[in-house]
Amino acid sequence: MPLYDYRCPACGHRFELLRSISAQDNVVCEKCGTKAERFYQGKCAFGAPKGSGCSGNCGGCAGCGNH
């Protein structure tokens, strides 16, 4: 199972969860119960969705379309 990073749009809490691919978007904040958003940290990966929070450390990989 993959480890995903989440951020709560209401309270700003950040956390990680092991989730199946089919359940990756059905997550609520551990602190306030608001639906959490998945976000990406670190280096850019090929095929990353445009606007996914590329860190800019990708050396021009063009995986997210930001560089």
Short mmCIF file of N, CA and C in Angstrom, two decimals:
data_model
loop_
_atom_site.label_atom_id
_atom_site.label_comp_id
_atom_site.label_asym_id
_atom_site.label_seq_id
_atom_site.Cartn_x
_atom_site.Cartn_y
_atom_site.Cartn_z
N MET A 1 0.84 -1.18 0.00
CA MET A 1 0.00 0.00 0.00
C MET A 1 0.88 1.24 0.00
N PRO A 2 0.53 2.24 -0.80
CA PRO A 2 1.32 3.48 -0.85
C PRO A 2 1.08 4.38 0.36
N LEU A 3 2.08 5.17 0.68
CA LEU A 3 2.00 6.17 1.74
C LEU A 3 1.71 7.50 1.08
N TYR A 4 0.62 8.15 1.48
CA TYR A 4 0.21 9.42 0.90
C TYR A 4 0.33 10.53 1.92
N ASP A 5 0.59 11.75 1.44
CA ASP A 5 0.63 12.95 2.27
C ASP A 5 -0.68 13.70 2.09
N TYR A 6 -1.22 14.18 3.20
CA TYR A 6 -2.48 14.93 3.19
C TYR A 6 -2.33 16.23 3.95
N ARG A 7 -3.20 17.20 3.58
CA ARG A 7 -3.25 18.50 4.26
C ARG A 7 -4.72 18.87 4.40
N CYS A 8 -5.07 19.39 5.55
CA CYS A 8 -6.44 19.82 5.79
C CYS A 8 -6.59 21.27 5.34
N PRO A 9 -7.57 21.56 4.47
CA PRO A 9 -7.77 22.94 4.03
C PRO A 9 -8.36 23.84 5.11
N ALA A 10 -8.98 23.24 6.13
CA ALA A 10 -9.61 24.02 7.20
C ALA A 10 -8.63 24.42 8.30
N CYS A 11 -7.88 23.44 8.82
CA CYS A 11 -7.01 23.72 9.97
C CYS A 11 -5.52 23.67 9.64
N GLY A 12 -5.16 23.22 8.43
CA GLY A 12 -3.76 23.20 8.02
C GLY A 12 -2.96 22.00 8.51
N HIS A 13 -3.59 21.08 9.22
CA HIS A 13 -2.90 19.89 9.72
C HIS A 13 -2.37 19.05 8.55
N ARG A 14 -1.11 18.59 8.67
CA ARG A 14 -0.51 17.72 7.67
C ARG A 14 -0.25 16.36 8.29
N PHE A 15 -0.52 15.30 7.52
CA PHE A 15 -0.32 13.95 8.02
C PHE A 15 -0.12 12.98 6.87
N GLU A 16 0.38 11.79 7.21
CA GLU A 16 0.60 10.73 6.22
C GLU A 16 -0.27 9.53 6.58
N LEU A 17 -0.73 8.83 5.54
CA LEU A 17 -1.52 7.62 5.75
C LEU A 17 -1.16 6.57 4.71
N LEU A 18 -1.17 5.32 5.13
CA LEU A 18 -1.08 4.21 4.18
C LEU A 18 -2.50 3.95 3.69
N ARG A 19 -2.70 4.08 2.40
CA ARG A 19 -4.04 3.91 1.83
C ARG A 19 -3.95 3.10 0.55
N SER A 20 -4.99 2.32 0.27
CA SER A 20 -5.05 1.64 -1.02
C SER A 20 -5.30 2.71 -2.09
N ILE A 21 -4.97 2.40 -3.31
CA ILE A 21 -5.16 3.36 -4.40
C ILE A 21 -6.63 3.74 -4.52
N SER A 22 -7.52 2.80 -4.33
CA SER A 22 -8.96 3.08 -4.46
C SER A 22 -9.50 3.96 -3.33
N ALA A 23 -8.79 4.04 -2.21
CA ALA A 23 -9.25 4.82 -1.05
C ALA A 23 -8.41 6.08 -0.82
N GLN A 24 -7.54 6.43 -1.75
CA GLN A 24 -6.62 7.55 -1.53
C GLN A 24 -7.30 8.91 -1.39
N ASP A 25 -8.49 9.08 -1.93
CA ASP A 25 -9.15 10.39 -1.89
C ASP A 25 -10.25 10.48 -0.83
N ASN A 26 -10.53 9.41 -0.13
CA ASN A 26 -11.59 9.41 0.88
C ASN A 26 -10.99 9.50 2.27
N VAL A 27 -10.42 10.67 2.59
CA VAL A 27 -9.70 10.86 3.86
C VAL A 27 -10.20 12.13 4.54
N VAL A 28 -10.40 12.05 5.84
CA VAL A 28 -10.76 13.23 6.62
C VAL A 28 -9.62 13.56 7.59
N CYS A 29 -9.52 14.82 7.95
CA CYS A 29 -8.48 15.30 8.85
C CYS A 29 -8.61 14.62 10.21
N GLU A 30 -7.47 14.20 10.73
CA GLU A 30 -7.42 13.54 12.04
C GLU A 30 -7.80 14.48 13.18
N LYS A 31 -7.62 15.78 12.97
CA LYS A 31 -7.85 16.75 14.04
C LYS A 31 -9.26 17.36 14.03
N CYS A 32 -9.76 17.73 12.83
CA CYS A 32 -11.04 18.45 12.80
C CYS A 32 -12.14 17.75 12.01
N GLY A 33 -11.82 16.70 11.26
CA GLY A 33 -12.84 15.95 10.54
C GLY A 33 -13.21 16.48 9.17
N THR A 34 -12.56 17.56 8.71
CA THR A 34 -12.80 18.10 7.37
C THR A 34 -12.16 17.20 6.33
N LYS A 35 -12.77 17.12 5.14
CA LYS A 35 -12.17 16.31 4.08
C LYS A 35 -10.78 16.85 3.74
N ALA A 36 -9.78 15.97 3.82
CA ALA A 36 -8.38 16.37 3.58
C ALA A 36 -8.04 16.29 2.11
N GLU A 37 -7.04 17.06 1.70
CA GLU A 37 -6.56 17.09 0.32
C GLU A 37 -5.22 16.38 0.26
N ARG A 38 -5.03 15.58 -0.77
CA ARG A 38 -3.73 14.95 -0.99
C ARG A 38 -2.78 15.99 -1.55
N PHE A 39 -1.52 15.96 -1.11
CA PHE A 39 -0.54 16.87 -1.69
C PHE A 39 0.77 16.14 -1.85
N TYR A 40 1.63 16.71 -2.67
CA TYR A 40 2.91 16.10 -3.02
C TYR A 40 4.04 16.92 -2.44
N GLN A 41 5.03 16.24 -1.87
CA GLN A 41 6.23 16.90 -1.37
C GLN A 41 7.43 16.30 -2.06
N GLY A 42 8.52 17.01 -1.98
CA GLY A 42 9.76 16.44 -2.49
C GLY A 42 9.91 16.62 -3.98
N LYS A 43 10.67 15.73 -4.56
CA LYS A 43 11.02 15.85 -5.96
C LYS A 43 9.85 15.52 -6.86
N CYS A 44 9.89 16.10 -8.01
CA CYS A 44 8.89 15.89 -9.03
C CYS A 44 9.01 14.47 -9.59
N ALA A 45 7.88 13.88 -9.90
CA ALA A 45 7.88 12.54 -10.50
C ALA A 45 7.26 12.62 -11.89
N PHE A 46 7.74 11.81 -12.80
CA PHE A 46 7.15 11.79 -14.14
C PHE A 46 5.69 11.44 -14.03
N GLY A 47 4.86 12.17 -14.75
CA GLY A 47 3.43 11.91 -14.76
C GLY A 47 2.69 12.56 -13.61
N ALA A 48 3.35 13.39 -12.81
CA ALA A 48 2.66 14.07 -11.71
C ALA A 48 1.64 15.04 -12.30
N PRO A 49 0.46 15.15 -11.67
CA PRO A 49 -0.56 16.05 -12.18
C PRO A 49 -0.09 17.50 -12.19
N LYS A 50 -0.47 18.25 -13.20
CA LYS A 50 -0.11 19.66 -13.29
C LYS A 50 -0.63 20.39 -12.07
N GLY A 51 0.22 21.23 -11.48
CA GLY A 51 -0.17 21.98 -10.29
C GLY A 51 -0.14 21.16 -9.01
N SER A 52 0.60 20.07 -9.00
CA SER A 52 0.59 19.16 -7.85
C SER A 52 1.56 19.56 -6.74
N GLY A 53 2.17 20.72 -6.84
CA GLY A 53 3.06 21.14 -5.79
C GLY A 53 4.50 20.75 -6.02
N CYS A 54 4.93 20.74 -7.26
CA CYS A 54 6.31 20.39 -7.60
C CYS A 54 7.26 21.28 -6.80
N SER A 55 8.27 20.68 -6.22
CA SER A 55 9.22 21.41 -5.40
C SER A 55 10.23 22.19 -6.21
N GLY A 56 10.32 21.92 -7.51
CA GLY A 56 11.30 22.59 -8.35
C GLY A 56 12.66 21.93 -8.35
N ASN A 57 12.80 20.81 -7.66
CA ASN A 57 14.08 20.11 -7.59
C ASN A 57 14.17 19.00 -8.63
N CYS A 58 13.51 19.17 -9.74
CA CYS A 58 13.43 18.08 -10.70
C CYS A 58 14.45 18.19 -11.83
N GLY A 59 15.22 19.24 -11.88
CA GLY A 59 16.25 19.37 -12.91
C GLY A 59 15.69 19.36 -14.31
N GLY A 60 14.47 19.87 -14.49
CA GLY A 60 13.90 19.94 -15.84
C GLY A 60 13.28 18.65 -16.32
N CYS A 61 12.76 17.81 -15.42
CA CYS A 61 12.20 16.51 -15.84
C CYS A 61 10.94 16.67 -16.67
N ALA A 62 10.22 17.77 -16.54
CA ALA A 62 8.97 18.06 -17.27
C ALA A 62 7.85 17.09 -16.90
N GLY A 63 7.97 16.36 -15.83
CA GLY A 63 6.94 15.42 -15.43
C GLY A 63 5.64 16.08 -15.02
N CYS A 64 5.70 17.26 -14.41
CA CYS A 64 4.49 17.93 -13.96
C CYS A 64 4.10 19.10 -14.86
N GLY A 65 4.95 19.43 -15.81
CA GLY A 65 4.65 20.53 -16.72
C GLY A 65 4.98 21.90 -16.17
N ASN A 66 5.56 21.97 -14.96
CA ASN A 66 5.88 23.27 -14.36
C ASN A 66 7.25 23.78 -14.76
N HIS A 67 8.14 22.91 -15.26
CA HIS A 67 9.51 23.33 -15.57
C HIS A 67 9.89 22.94 -16.97
#
